[in-house]
Coordinates of N, CA and C in Angstrom, one line a residue:
M1 N 79.1 -0.7 -51.5 CA 78.2 0.5 -51.6 C 76.9 0.3 -52.2
G2 N 76.5 -1.0 -52.2 CA 75.2 -1.3 -52.8 C 74.1 -1.2 -51.7
S3 N 73.1 -1.9 -51.9 CA 72.0 -1.9 -51.0 C 72.3 -2.7 -49.7
F4 N 71.6 -2.5 -48.6 CA 71.8 -3.2 -47.4 C 71.3 -4.7 -47.6
S5 N 72.0 -5.6 -46.9 CA 71.6 -7.0 -46.9 C 70.5 -7.2 -45.9
L6 N 70.0 -8.4 -45.9 CA 69.0 -8.8 -44.9 C 69.5 -8.7 -43.5
M7 N 70.8 -9.0 -43.3 CA 71.4 -9.0 -41.9 C 71.4 -7.5 -41.4
H8 N 71.7 -6.6 -42.3 CA 71.7 -5.2 -41.9 C 70.4 -4.7 -41.4
W9 N 69.3 -5.1 -42.2 CA 68.0 -4.7 -41.8 C 67.5 -5.3 -40.5
L10 N 67.9 -6.6 -40.3 CA 67.6 -7.2 -39.0 C 68.2 -6.5 -37.8
V11 N 69.5 -6.1 -38.0 CA 70.1 -5.4 -36.9 C 69.5 -4.0 -36.7
V12 N 69.1 -3.3 -37.7 CA 68.4 -2.0 -37.6 C 67.1 -2.2 -36.9
G13 N 66.4 -3.3 -37.3 CA 65.1 -3.6 -36.7 C 65.2 -3.9 -35.2
I14 N 66.2 -4.7 -34.8 CA 66.4 -5.0 -33.4 C 66.8 -3.8 -32.6
I15 N 67.6 -2.9 -33.1 CA 68.0 -1.7 -32.4 C 66.8 -0.8 -32.3
A16 N 65.9 -0.7 -33.3 CA 64.7 0.1 -33.2 C 63.8 -0.4 -32.2
I17 N 63.6 -1.7 -32.1 CA 62.8 -2.3 -31.0 C 63.3 -2.0 -29.6
L18 N 64.6 -2.1 -29.5 CA 65.2 -1.8 -28.2 C 65.1 -0.4 -27.8
L19 N 65.2 0.5 -28.7 CA 65.1 2.0 -28.4 C 63.7 2.4 -28.2
L20 N 62.8 1.9 -29.0 CA 61.4 2.3 -28.8 C 60.6 1.5 -27.8
G21 N 61.1 0.3 -27.5 CA 60.3 -0.6 -26.7 C 59.4 -1.5 -27.5
G22 N 59.2 -2.7 -27.0 CA 58.4 -3.6 -27.8 C 56.9 -3.2 -27.9
G23 N 56.3 -2.7 -26.8 CA 54.9 -2.3 -26.8 C 54.7 -1.1 -27.7
R24 N 55.6 -0.1 -27.6 CA 55.4 1.1 -28.5 C 55.6 0.7 -29.9
F25 N 56.6 -0.1 -30.2 CA 56.8 -0.5 -31.6 C 55.5 -1.3 -32.1
S26 N 55.0 -2.2 -31.3 CA 53.8 -3.0 -31.7 C 52.6 -2.0 -31.9
N27 N 52.4 -1.1 -31.1 CA 51.3 -0.1 -31.3 C 51.5 0.7 -32.5
M28 N 52.7 1.1 -32.8 CA 53.0 1.8 -34.0 C 52.7 1.0 -35.3
M29 N 53.0 -0.3 -35.3 CA 52.8 -1.1 -36.4 C 51.2 -1.4 -36.5
G30 N 50.6 -1.5 -35.4 CA 49.1 -1.6 -35.4 C 48.4 -0.4 -36.0
D31 N 48.9 0.8 -35.7 CA 48.4 2.0 -36.3 C 48.6 2.0 -37.8
V32 N 49.7 1.6 -38.2 CA 50.0 1.6 -39.7 C 49.1 0.6 -40.4
A33 N 48.8 -0.6 -39.8 CA 47.9 -1.6 -40.3 C 46.5 -1.0 -40.4
K34 N 46.1 -0.3 -39.4 CA 44.7 0.3 -39.4 C 44.6 1.3 -40.5
G35 N 45.7 2.1 -40.7 CA 45.7 3.1 -41.7 C 45.6 2.5 -43.1
I36 N 46.3 1.4 -43.3 CA 46.2 0.7 -44.6 C 44.9 0.1 -44.9
K37 N 44.3 -0.5 -43.8 CA 42.9 -1.1 -44.0 C 41.9 0.0 -44.3
S38 N 42.0 1.1 -43.6 CA 41.0 2.2 -43.9 C 41.2 2.8 -45.3
F39 N 42.4 2.8 -45.7 CA 42.7 3.3 -47.1 C 42.1 2.4 -48.1
K40 N 42.3 1.1 -47.9 CA 41.7 0.1 -48.8 C 40.2 0.1 -48.8
K41 N 39.6 0.3 -47.6 CA 38.2 0.4 -47.5 C 37.6 1.6 -48.3
G42 N 38.3 2.7 -48.1 CA 37.9 4.0 -48.8 C 38.0 3.8 -50.3
M43 N 39.0 3.1 -50.8 CA 39.2 2.9 -52.2 C 38.1 2.0 -52.7
A44 N 37.7 1.0 -52.0 CA 36.6 0.1 -52.4 C 35.3 0.8 -52.4
E45 N 35.0 1.7 -51.5 CA 33.8 2.5 -51.5 C 33.7 3.4 -52.7
D46 N 34.8 4.0 -53.1 CA 34.7 4.8 -54.3 C 34.4 4.0 -55.5
D47 N 34.9 2.8 -55.6 CA 34.6 2.0 -56.8 C 33.2 1.5 -56.8
S48 N 32.6 1.3 -55.7 CA 31.3 0.6 -55.6 C 30.1 1.5 -56.0
T49 N 30.3 2.8 -55.9 CA 29.2 3.8 -56.3 C 29.5 4.5 -57.5
P50 N 29.2 4.0 -58.7 CA 29.5 4.7 -59.9 C 28.6 6.0 -60.1
T51 N 29.2 7.0 -60.5 CA 28.4 8.2 -60.7 C 27.8 8.2 -62.1
P52 N 26.6 8.7 -62.2 CA 26.0 8.7 -63.6 C 26.7 9.7 -64.4
P53 N 26.8 9.4 -65.7 CA 27.5 10.4 -66.6 C 26.7 11.6 -66.7
T54 N 27.3 12.7 -66.8 CA 26.6 14.0 -67.0 C 26.6 14.4 -68.5
R55 N 25.6 15.0 -68.9 CA 25.5 15.4 -70.3 C 25.5 16.9 -70.4
I56 N 26.4 17.4 -71.2 CA 26.5 18.8 -71.4 C 25.8 19.2 -72.6
E57 N 24.8 20.1 -72.4 CA 24.0 20.6 -73.5 C 24.7 21.8 -74.2
G58 N 24.7 21.9 -75.4 CA 25.3 23.0 -76.1 C 24.6 23.3 -77.4
K59 N 25.0 24.3 -78.1 CA 24.4 24.6 -79.4 C 24.9 23.7 -80.5
A60 N 24.1 23.5 -81.5 CA 24.6 22.7 -82.6 C 25.7 23.4 -83.4
A61 N 26.6 22.7 -83.9 CA 27.7 23.3 -84.7 C 27.1 23.9 -86.0
P62 N 27.6 25.0 -86.4 CA 27.1 25.7 -87.6 C 27.5 24.9 -88.8
E63 N 26.7 25.0 -89.9 CA 27.1 24.3 -91.1 C 28.3 24.9 -91.7
P64 N 29.1 24.2 -92.5 CA 30.3 24.7 -93.1 C 29.9 25.9 -94.1
G65 N 30.6 26.9 -94.0 CA 30.4 28.0 -94.9 C 29.3 29.0 -94.4
Y66 N 28.9 28.8 -93.1 CA 27.9 29.6 -92.5 C 28.5 30.9 -92.0
T67 N 27.9 32.0 -92.4 CA 28.2 33.3 -91.8 C 26.9 34.1 -91.6
P68 N 26.9 34.9 -90.6 CA 25.7 35.7 -90.3 C 25.2 36.5 -91.5
E69 N 26.1 37.0 -92.3 CA 25.8 37.8 -93.4 C 25.1 37.0 -94.5
A70 N 25.5 35.8 -94.7 CA 24.9 34.9 -95.7 C 23.5 34.5 -95.2
E71 N 23.3 34.3 -93.9 CA 22.0 34.0 -93.4 C 21.0 35.1 -93.6
R72 N 21.5 36.3 -93.4 CA 20.6 37.5 -93.6 C 20.2 37.6 -95.1
A73 N 21.2 37.4 -95.9 CA 20.9 37.4 -97.4 C 19.9 36.4 -97.8
R74 N 20.0 35.2 -97.2 CA 19.0 34.2 -97.5 C 17.6 34.6 -97.1
E75 N 17.5 35.2 -95.9 CA 16.2 35.6 -95.3 C 15.6 36.7 -96.2
E76 N 16.5 37.6 -96.7 CA 16.0 38.7 -97.5 C 15.5 38.2 -98.8
Q77 N 16.0 37.2 -99.4 CA 15.6 36.6 -100.6 C 14.2 35.9 -100.5
R78 N 13.9 35.5 -99.4 CA 12.6 34.8 -99.2 C 11.5 35.7 -99.2

């Protein structure tokens, strides 16, 4: 009940070729190869064009102990 041996896979492959026909099976494998090549090409194109890092602008962090009331009090004292 383990995995299939090499002989099992060969028999399955021969039956598939007989059922589908040699030309049809060959065309199907060619399409799979083209798909893999285009996938690899697409992955290579993504890596070749690095995107510049974006910078997010934001407000500066307030000082520790900062409250709006304390700021108003400082301004009134001036």
